[in-house]
Short mmCIF file of C-alpha atoms in Angstrom, two decimals:
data_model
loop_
_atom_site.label_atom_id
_atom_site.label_comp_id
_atom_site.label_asym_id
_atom_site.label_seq_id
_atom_site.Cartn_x
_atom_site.Cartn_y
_atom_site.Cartn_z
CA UNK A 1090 -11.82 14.85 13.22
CA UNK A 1091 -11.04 11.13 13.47
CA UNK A 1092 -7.51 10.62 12.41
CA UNK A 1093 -7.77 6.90 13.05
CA UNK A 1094 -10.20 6.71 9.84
CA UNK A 1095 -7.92 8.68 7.68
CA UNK A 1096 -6.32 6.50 4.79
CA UNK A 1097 -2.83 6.30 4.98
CA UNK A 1098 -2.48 8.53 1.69
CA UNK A 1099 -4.47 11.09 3.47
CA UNK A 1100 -2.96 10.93 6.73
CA UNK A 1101 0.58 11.17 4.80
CA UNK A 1102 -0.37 14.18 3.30
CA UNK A 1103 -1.85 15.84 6.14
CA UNK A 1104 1.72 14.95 8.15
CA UNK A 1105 3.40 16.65 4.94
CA UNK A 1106 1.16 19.79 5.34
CA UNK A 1107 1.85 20.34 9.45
CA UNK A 1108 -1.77 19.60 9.72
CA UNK A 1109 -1.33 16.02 11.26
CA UNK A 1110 1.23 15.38 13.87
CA UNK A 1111 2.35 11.42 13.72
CA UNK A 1112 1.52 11.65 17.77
CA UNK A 1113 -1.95 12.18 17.03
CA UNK A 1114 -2.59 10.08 14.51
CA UNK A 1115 -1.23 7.08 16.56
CA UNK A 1116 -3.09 7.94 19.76
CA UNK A 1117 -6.79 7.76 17.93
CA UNK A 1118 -5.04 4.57 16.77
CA UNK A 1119 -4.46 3.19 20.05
CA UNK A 1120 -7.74 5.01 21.64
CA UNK A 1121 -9.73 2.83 18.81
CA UNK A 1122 -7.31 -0.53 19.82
CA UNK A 1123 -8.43 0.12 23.43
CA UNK A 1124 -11.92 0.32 22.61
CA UNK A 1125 -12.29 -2.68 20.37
CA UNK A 1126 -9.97 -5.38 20.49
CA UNK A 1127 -11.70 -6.94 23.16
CA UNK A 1128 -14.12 -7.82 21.11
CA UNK A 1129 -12.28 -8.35 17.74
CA UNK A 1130 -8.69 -9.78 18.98
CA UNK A 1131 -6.90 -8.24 15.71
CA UNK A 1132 -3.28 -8.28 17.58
CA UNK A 1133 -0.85 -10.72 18.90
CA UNK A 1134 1.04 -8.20 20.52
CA UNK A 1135 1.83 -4.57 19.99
CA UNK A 1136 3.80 -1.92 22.56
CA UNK A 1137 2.40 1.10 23.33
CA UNK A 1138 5.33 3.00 24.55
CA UNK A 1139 7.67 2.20 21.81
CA UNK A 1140 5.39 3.88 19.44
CA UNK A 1141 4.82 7.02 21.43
CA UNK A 1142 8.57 7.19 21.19
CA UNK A 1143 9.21 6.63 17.77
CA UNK A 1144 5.99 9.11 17.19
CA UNK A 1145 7.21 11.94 19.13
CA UNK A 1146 10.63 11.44 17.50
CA UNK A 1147 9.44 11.81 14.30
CA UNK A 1148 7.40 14.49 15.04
CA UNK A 1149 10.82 16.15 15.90
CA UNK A 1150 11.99 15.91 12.32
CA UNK A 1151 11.05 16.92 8.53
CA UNK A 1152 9.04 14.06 6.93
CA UNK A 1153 11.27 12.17 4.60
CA UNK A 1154 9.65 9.09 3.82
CA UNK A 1155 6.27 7.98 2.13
CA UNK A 1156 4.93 6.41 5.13
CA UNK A 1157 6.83 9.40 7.82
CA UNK A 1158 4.51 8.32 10.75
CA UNK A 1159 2.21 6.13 9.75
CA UNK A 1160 1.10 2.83 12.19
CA UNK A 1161 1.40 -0.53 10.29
CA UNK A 1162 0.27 -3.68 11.30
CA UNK A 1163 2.77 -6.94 10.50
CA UNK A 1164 1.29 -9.99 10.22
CA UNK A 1165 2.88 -12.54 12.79
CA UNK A 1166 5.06 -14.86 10.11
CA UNK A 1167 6.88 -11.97 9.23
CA UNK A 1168 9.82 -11.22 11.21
CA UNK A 1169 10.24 -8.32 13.58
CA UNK A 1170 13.38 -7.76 15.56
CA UNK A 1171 10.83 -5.47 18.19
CA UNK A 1172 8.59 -8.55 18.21
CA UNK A 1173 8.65 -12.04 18.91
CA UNK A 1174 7.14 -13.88 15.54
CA UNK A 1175 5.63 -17.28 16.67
CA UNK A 1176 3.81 -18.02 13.40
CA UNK A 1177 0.57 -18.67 14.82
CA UNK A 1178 1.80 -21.56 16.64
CA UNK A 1179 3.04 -22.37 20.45
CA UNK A 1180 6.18 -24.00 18.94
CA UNK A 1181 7.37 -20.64 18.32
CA UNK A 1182 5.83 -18.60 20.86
CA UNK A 1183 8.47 -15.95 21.87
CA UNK A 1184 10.76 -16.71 19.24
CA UNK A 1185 13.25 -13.47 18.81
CA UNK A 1186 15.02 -12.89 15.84
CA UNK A 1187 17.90 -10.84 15.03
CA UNK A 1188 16.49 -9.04 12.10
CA UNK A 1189 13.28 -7.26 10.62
CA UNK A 1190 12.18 -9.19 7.43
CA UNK A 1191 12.80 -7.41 4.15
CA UNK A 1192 9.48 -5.59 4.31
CA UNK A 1193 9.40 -4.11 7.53
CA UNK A 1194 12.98 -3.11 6.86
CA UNK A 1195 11.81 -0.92 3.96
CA UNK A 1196 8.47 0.19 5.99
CA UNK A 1197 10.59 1.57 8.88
CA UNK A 1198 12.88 3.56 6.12
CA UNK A 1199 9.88 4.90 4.35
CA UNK A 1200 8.96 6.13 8.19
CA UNK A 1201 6.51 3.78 9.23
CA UNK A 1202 5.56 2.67 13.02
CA UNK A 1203 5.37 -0.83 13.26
CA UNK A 1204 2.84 -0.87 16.01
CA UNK A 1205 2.55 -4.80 16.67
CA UNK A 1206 2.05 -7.82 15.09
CA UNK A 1207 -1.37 -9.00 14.03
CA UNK A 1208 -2.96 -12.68 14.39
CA UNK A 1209 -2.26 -15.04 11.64
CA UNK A 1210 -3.60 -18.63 11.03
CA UNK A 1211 -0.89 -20.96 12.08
CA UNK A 1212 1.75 -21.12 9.64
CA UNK A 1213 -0.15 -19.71 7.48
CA UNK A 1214 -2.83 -22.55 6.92
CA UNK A 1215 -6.25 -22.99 7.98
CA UNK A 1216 -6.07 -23.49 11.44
CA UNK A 1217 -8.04 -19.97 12.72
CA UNK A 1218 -6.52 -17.99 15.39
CA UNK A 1219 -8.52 -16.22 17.85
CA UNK A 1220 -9.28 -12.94 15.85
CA UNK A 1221 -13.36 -12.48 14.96
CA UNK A 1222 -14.96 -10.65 11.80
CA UNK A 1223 -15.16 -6.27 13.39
CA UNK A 1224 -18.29 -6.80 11.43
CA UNK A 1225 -20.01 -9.59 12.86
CA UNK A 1226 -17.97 -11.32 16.14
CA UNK A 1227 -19.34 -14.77 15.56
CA UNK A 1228 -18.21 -14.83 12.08
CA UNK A 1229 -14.36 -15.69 10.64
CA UNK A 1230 -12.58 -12.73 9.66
CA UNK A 1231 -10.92 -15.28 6.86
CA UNK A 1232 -7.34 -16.44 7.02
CA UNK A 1233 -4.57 -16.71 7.11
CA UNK A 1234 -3.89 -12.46 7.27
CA UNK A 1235 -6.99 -12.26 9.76
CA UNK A 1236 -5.40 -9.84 12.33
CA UNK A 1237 -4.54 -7.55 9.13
CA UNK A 1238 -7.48 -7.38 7.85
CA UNK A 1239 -9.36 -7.00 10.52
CA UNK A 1240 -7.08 -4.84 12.44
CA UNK A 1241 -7.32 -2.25 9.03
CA UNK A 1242 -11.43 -2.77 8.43
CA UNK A 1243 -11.60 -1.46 12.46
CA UNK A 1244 -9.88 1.41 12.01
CA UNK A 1245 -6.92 0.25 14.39
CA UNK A 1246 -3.80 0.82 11.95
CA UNK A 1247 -4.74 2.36 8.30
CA UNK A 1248 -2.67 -0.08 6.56
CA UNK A 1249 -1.27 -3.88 7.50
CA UNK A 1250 0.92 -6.07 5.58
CA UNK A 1251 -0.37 -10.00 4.82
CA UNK A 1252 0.24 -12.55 2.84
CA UNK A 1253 -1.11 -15.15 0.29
CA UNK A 1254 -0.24 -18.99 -0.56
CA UNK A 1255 -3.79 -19.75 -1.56
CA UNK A 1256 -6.11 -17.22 -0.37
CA UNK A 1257 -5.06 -15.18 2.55
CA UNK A 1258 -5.47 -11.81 1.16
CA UNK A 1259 -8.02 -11.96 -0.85
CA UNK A 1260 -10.80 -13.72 0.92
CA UNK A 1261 -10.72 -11.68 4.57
CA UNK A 1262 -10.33 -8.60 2.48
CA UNK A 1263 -13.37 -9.64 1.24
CA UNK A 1264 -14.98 -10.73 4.61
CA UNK A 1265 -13.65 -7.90 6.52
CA UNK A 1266 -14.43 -5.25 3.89
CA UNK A 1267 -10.98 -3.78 2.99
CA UNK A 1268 -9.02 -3.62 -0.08
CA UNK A 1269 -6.73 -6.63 -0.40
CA UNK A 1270 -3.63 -6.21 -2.92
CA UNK A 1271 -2.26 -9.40 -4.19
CA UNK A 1272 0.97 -7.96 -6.04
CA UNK A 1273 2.17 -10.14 -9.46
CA UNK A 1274 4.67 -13.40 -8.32
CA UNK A 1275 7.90 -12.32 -6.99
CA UNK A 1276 7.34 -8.59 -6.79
CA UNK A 1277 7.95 -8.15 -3.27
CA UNK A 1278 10.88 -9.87 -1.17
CA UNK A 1279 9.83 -12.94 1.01
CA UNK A 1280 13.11 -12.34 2.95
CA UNK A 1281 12.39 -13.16 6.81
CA UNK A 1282 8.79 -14.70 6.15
CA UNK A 1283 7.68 -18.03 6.95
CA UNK A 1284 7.90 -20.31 3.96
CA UNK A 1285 4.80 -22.75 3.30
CA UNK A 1286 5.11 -23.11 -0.17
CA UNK A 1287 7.51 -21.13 -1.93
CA UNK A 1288 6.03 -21.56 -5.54
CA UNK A 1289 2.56 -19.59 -4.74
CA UNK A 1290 3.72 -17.27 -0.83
CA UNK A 1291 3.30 -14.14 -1.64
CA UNK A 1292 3.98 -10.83 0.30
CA UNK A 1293 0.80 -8.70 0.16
CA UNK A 1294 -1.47 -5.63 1.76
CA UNK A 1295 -4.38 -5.12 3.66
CA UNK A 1296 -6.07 -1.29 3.04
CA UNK A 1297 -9.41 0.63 2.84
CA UNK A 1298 -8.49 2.03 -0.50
CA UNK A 1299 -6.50 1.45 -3.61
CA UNK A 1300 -4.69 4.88 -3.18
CA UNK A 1301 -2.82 3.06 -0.28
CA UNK A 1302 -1.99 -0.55 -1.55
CA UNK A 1303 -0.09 2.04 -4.58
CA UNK A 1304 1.53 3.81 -1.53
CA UNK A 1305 2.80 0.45 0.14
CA UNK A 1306 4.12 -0.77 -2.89
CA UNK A 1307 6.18 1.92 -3.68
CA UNK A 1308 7.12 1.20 -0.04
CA UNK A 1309 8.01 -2.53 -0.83
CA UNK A 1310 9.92 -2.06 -3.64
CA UNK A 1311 12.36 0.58 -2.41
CA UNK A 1312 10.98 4.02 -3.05
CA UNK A 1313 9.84 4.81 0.00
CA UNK A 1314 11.96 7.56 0.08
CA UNK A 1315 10.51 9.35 -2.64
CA UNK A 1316 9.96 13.14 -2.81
CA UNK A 1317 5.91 12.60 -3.29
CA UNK A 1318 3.49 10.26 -2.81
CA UNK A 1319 3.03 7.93 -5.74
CA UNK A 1320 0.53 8.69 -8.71
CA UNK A 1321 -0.96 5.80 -10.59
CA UNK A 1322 -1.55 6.11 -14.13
CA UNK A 1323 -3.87 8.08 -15.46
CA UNK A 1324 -6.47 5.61 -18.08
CA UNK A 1325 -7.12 7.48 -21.11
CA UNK A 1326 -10.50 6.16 -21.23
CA UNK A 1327 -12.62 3.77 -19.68
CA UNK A 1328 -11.41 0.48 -18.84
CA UNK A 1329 -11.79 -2.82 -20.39
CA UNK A 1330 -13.16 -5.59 -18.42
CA UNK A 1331 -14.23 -8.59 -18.48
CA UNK A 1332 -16.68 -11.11 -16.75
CA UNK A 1333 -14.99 -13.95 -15.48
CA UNK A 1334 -16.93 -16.70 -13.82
CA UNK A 1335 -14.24 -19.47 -13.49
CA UNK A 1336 -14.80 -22.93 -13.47
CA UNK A 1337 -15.42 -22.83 -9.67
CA UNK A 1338 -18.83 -20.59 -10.31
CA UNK A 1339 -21.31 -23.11 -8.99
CA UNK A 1340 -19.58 -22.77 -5.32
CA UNK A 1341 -20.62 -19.22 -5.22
CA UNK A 1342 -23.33 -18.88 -3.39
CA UNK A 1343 -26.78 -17.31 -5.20
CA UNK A 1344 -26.57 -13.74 -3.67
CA UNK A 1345 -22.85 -13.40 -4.50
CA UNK A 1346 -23.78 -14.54 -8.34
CA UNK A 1347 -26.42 -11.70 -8.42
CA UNK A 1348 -23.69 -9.19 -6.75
CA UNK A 1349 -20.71 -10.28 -9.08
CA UNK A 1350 -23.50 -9.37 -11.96
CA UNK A 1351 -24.90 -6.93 -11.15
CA UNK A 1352 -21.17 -4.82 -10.56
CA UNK A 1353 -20.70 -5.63 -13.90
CA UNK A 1354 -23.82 -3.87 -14.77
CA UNK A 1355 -22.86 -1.42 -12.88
CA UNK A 1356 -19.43 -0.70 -14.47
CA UNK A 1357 -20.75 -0.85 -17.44
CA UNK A 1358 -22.96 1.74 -17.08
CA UNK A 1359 -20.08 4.08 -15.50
CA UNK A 1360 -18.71 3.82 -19.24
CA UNK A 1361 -16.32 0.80 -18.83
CA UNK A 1362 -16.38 -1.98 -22.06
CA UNK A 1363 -17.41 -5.06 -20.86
CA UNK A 1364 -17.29 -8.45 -21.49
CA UNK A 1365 -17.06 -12.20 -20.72
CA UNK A 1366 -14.17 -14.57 -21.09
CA UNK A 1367 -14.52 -18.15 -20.74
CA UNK A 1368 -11.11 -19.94 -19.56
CA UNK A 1369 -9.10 -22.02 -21.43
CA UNK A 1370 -9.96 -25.88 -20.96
CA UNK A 1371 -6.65 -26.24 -19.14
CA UNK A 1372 -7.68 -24.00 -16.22
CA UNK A 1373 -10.45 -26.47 -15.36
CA UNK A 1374 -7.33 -28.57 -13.65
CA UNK A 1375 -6.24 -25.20 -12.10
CA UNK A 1376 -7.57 -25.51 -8.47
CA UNK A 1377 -6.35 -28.97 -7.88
CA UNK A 1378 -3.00 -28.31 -9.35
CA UNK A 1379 -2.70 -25.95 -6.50
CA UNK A 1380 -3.60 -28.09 -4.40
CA UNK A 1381 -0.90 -30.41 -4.73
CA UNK A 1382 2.05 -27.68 -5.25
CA UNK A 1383 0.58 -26.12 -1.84
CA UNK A 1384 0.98 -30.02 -0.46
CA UNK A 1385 4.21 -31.00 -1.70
CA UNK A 1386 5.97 -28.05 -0.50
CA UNK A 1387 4.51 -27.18 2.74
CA UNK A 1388 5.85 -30.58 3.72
CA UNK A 1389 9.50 -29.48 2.72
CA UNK A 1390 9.15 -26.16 4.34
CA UNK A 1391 7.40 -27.56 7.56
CA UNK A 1392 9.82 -30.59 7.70
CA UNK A 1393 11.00 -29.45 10.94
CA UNK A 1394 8.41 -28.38 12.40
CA UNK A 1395 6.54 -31.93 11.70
CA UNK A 1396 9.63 -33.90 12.46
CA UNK A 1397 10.31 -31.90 15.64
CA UNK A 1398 6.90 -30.85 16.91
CA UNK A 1399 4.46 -33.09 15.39
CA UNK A 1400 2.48 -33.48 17.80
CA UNK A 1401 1.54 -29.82 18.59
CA UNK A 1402 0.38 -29.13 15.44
CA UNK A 1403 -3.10 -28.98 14.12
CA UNK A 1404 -4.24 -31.95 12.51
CA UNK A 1405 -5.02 -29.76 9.19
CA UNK A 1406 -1.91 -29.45 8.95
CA UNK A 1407 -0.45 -32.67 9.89
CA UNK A 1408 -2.94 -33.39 7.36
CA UNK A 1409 -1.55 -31.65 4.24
CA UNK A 1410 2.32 -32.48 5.30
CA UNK A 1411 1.66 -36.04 5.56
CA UNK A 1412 -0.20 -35.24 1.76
CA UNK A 1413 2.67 -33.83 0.19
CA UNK A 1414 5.40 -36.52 1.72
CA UNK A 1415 2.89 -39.02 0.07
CA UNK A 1416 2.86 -36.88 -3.06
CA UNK A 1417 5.01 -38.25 -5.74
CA UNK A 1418 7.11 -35.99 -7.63
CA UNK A 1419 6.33 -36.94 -10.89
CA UNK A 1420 2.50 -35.40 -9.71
CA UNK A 1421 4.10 -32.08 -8.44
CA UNK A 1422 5.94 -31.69 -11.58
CA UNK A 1423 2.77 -32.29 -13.70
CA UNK A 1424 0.99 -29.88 -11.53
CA UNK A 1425 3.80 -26.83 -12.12
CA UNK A 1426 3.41 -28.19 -16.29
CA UNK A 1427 -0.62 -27.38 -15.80
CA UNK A 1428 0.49 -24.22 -14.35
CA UNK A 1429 3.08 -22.80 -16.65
CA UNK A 1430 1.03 -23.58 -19.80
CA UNK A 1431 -2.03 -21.98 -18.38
CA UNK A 1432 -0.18 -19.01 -17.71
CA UNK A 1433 0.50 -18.82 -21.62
CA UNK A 1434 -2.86 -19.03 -22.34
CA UNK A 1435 -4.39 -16.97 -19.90
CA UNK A 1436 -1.97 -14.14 -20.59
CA UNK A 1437 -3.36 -13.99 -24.65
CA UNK A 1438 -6.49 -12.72 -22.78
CA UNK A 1439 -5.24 -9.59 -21.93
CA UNK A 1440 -4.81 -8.73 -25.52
CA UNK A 1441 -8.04 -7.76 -25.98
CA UNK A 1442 -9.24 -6.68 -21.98
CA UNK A 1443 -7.03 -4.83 -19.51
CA UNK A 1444 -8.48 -6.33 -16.23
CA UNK A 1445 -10.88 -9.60 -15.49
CA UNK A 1446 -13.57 -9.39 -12.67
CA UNK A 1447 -14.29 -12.60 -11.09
CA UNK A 1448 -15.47 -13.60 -7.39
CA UNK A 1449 -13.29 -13.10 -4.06
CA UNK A 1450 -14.95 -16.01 -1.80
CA UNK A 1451 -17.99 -17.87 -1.94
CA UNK A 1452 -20.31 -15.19 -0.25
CA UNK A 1453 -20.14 -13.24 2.70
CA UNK A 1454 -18.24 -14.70 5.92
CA UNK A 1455 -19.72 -17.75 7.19
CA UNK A 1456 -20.51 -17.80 10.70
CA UNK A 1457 -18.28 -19.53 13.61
CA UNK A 1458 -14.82 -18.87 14.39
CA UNK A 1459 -13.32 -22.49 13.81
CA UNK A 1460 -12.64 -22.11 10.31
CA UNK A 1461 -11.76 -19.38 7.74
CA UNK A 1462 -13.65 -19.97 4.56
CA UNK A 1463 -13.15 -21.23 1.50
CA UNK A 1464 -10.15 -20.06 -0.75
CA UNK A 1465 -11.60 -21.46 -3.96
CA UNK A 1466 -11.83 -18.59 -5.65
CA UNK A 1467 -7.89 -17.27 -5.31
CA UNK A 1468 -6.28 -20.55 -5.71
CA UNK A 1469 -6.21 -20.42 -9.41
CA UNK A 1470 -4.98 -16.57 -9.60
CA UNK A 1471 -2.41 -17.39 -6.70
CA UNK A 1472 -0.82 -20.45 -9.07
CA UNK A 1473 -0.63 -18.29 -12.40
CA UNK A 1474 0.98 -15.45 -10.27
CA UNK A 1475 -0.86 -12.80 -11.54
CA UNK A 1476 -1.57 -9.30 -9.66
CA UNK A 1477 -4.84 -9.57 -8.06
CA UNK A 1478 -7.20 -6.47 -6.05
CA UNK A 1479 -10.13 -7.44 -3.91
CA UNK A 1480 -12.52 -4.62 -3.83
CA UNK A 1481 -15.73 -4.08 -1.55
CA UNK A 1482 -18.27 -4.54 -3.75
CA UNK A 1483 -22.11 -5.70 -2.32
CA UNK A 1484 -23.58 -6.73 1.02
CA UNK A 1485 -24.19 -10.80 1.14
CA UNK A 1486 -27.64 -11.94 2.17
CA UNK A 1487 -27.00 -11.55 5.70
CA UNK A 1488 -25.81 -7.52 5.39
CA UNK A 1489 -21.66 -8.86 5.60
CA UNK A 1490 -19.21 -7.11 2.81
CA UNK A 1491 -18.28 -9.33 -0.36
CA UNK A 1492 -15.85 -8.40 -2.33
CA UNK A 1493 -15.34 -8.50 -6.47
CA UNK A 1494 -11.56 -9.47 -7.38
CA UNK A 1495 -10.06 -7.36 -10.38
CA UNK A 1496 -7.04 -9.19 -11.64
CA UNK A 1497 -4.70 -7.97 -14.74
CA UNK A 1498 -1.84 -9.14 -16.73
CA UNK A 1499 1.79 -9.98 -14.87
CA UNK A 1500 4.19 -7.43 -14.08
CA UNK A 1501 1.33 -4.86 -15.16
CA UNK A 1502 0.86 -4.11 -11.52
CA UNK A 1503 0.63 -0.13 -11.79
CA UNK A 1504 -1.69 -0.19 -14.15
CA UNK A 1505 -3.92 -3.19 -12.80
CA UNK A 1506 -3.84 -1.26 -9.64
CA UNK A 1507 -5.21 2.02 -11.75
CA UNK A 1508 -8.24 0.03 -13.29
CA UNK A 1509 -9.00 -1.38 -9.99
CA UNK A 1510 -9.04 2.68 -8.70
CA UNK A 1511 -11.05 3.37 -11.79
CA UNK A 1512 -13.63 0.37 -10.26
CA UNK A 1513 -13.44 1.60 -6.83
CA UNK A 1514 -14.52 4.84 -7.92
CA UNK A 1515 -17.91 3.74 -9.98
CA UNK A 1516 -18.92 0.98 -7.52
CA UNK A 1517 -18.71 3.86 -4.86
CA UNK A 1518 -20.53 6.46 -7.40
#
């Protein structure tokens, strides 16, 4: 038995049934830490002994919470009052504060063990930290959840927690292999994260099913507490899907074309409807609006940091403040217009489909560790809001995961999350 493979789901259950201690499962967790993140540098920082405590307490008691001794990873904007959060930068290296954020609150009431907190891109941008792909060491896990998603694709922690602004869920879910849940706008509390731009951040998870990104979102909007573990709805037939190449297609590379295609095939022939939707001409001006929202804000949110610190920050990101200072407002404005109306028109297409499958990322993870990819292929979802699931789908041309995104209606997370199970199920068939 390897309890540091189990899903959290499984390992919940097993707890539940008297046939899993929490102890155990967090010592294969820590046995597997020991063993690998030399190589793949997942964690800022995580405390070995306050686990074993909370573990062994909670083996002491009746489980009363979804995630009753479960290890969770927390990615390093999110605050932690058992952890400093320094943001990915030296600014705030050490930092203490006097509270868990909102989401680690409701983890540790649902049971969890926050183990540590996992690498993160600083603030949040594009400037890699030092974690590598567990796949391939001299390729990017992705950004900016890197330490999350790699820390859950090595087995180290079952589930972590991330977040998105452009891509940061969605593409190293996709390079490291792991689910990546992208919940609809607003659906989980941002309270006591790091703010980069406050019209697209959004609170997110890192798993190696779909069964667990339901579990943590139960978690993350209060029911953690619940009698059993969550059940997603049951489809009363196959699902509808459809094809969606986006106007960003061309920047796919050619194997992750034939992949994205050739799923469809593939879910088609597991009994699923499918389709192809072409975008509304609007959407074309989709990317770019995000863009400059991403721009303009970031340099209200970072105004301290910049005005303070400026010189210890990465030039990226120097970069994109000194972009949205420059940015006028009457562009930002237009940009959130683009937005708003595309979300109109883009919702009328879930009339007739219940989910659309488009790319994750470009193609599999590029080699070197001084960048994190490309987030074309999120930035569009991220600015409409909508719920978004990155499955592992195909290998790349070089044997690395890639990952199809399913992405549904907003607010229709439960049932997005349900067709996306459905798809996990037939790609794995």
């Amino acid at each position: 038995m390897h309890p540091e493979r189990l899903s959290a789901s499984a390992a919940a259950r097993a707890i539940r049934a008297g046939t899993l201690k929490a102890s155990e499962l967090l010592e294969a967790c820590l046995e597997r830490i020991a063993a690998r993140e030399g190589e793949v540098q997942a964690w800022e920082q995580w405390d070995v002994e306050r686990a074993r405590a909370e573990a062994r307490r909670l083996d002491c008691v009746p489980p009363s919470g979804l995630l009753h001794g479960i290890p969770i990873g927390v990615k390093d904007i999110i605050d932690t009052l058992d952890f400093p959060t320094a943001c990915g930068s030296p600014i705030y290296q050490g930092r203490r504060v006097a509270a868990d954020a909102a989401c680690v609150a409701l983890a540790r009431r649902a049971g969890a063990i926050i183990l540590g907190k996992t690498v993160t891109t600083e603030f949040a941008y594009f400037s890699p930290g030092r974690t590598h792909n567990p796949h391939a060491p001299g390729h990017t896990p992705g950004g900016s959840s890197s330490g999350s998603a790699a820390a859950v694709a090595d087995c180290m922690v079952p589930v972590a927690l991330g977040t998105q602004t452009a891509g940061s869920i969605t593409r190293p879910a996709s390079y490291c292999g792991v689910v990546g849940y992208k919940p609809s706008f607003g659906d989980f509390s941002l309270a006591g994260v790091k703010s980069l731009a406050p019209s697209l951040d959004t609170l997110g998870t890192l798993t190696r099913c779909v069964e667990d990104a339901a579990l943590l979102r139960a978690v993350l909007l209060g029911d953690g507490k619940a009698p059993v573990l969550p059940a997603l709805p049951v489809l009363p037939q196959a699902p509808r899907i459809a094809l969606c190449r986006t106007p960003s297609w061309p920047l796919a590379e050619p194997s992750t074309q034939a992949g994205i295609e050739d799923s469809a095939a593939r879910l088609a022939r597991r009994g699923a409807r499918l389709g192809e939707v072409t975008l509304p001409p609007l959407c074309t001006g989709l990317v770019e609006a995000q863009k400059r929202i991403m721009a303009y804000e970031a340099a209200r949110s970072l105004a301290f940091e910049y005005d303070r610190h400026g010189a210890r920050l990465s030039a990226p990101l120097r970069e994109l403040i000194e972009l949205g200072m420059g940015l006028p407002r009457a562009d930002y404005l237009a940009a959130l217009a683009v937005a708003e109306q595309s979300r109109t028109q883009v919702a009328a297409l879930f009339g007739e489909w219940d989910a659309l499958l488009a790319p994750a990322a470009p193609g599999e993870a590029p080699a070197g560790l001084g960048a994190t990819g490309d987030p074309v292929f999120s930035r569009m979802w991220t600015l409409l809001g909508l719920p978004s699931v990155a499955l592992p789908a195909f290998r790349g041309a070089h044997g690395l995961p890639v990952a199809i995104q399913v992405l549904g209606p907003l607010r229709a997370d439960d049932r997005l999350l349900a067709v996306a199970q459905w798809v996990e199920a037939a790609l794995a068939g």
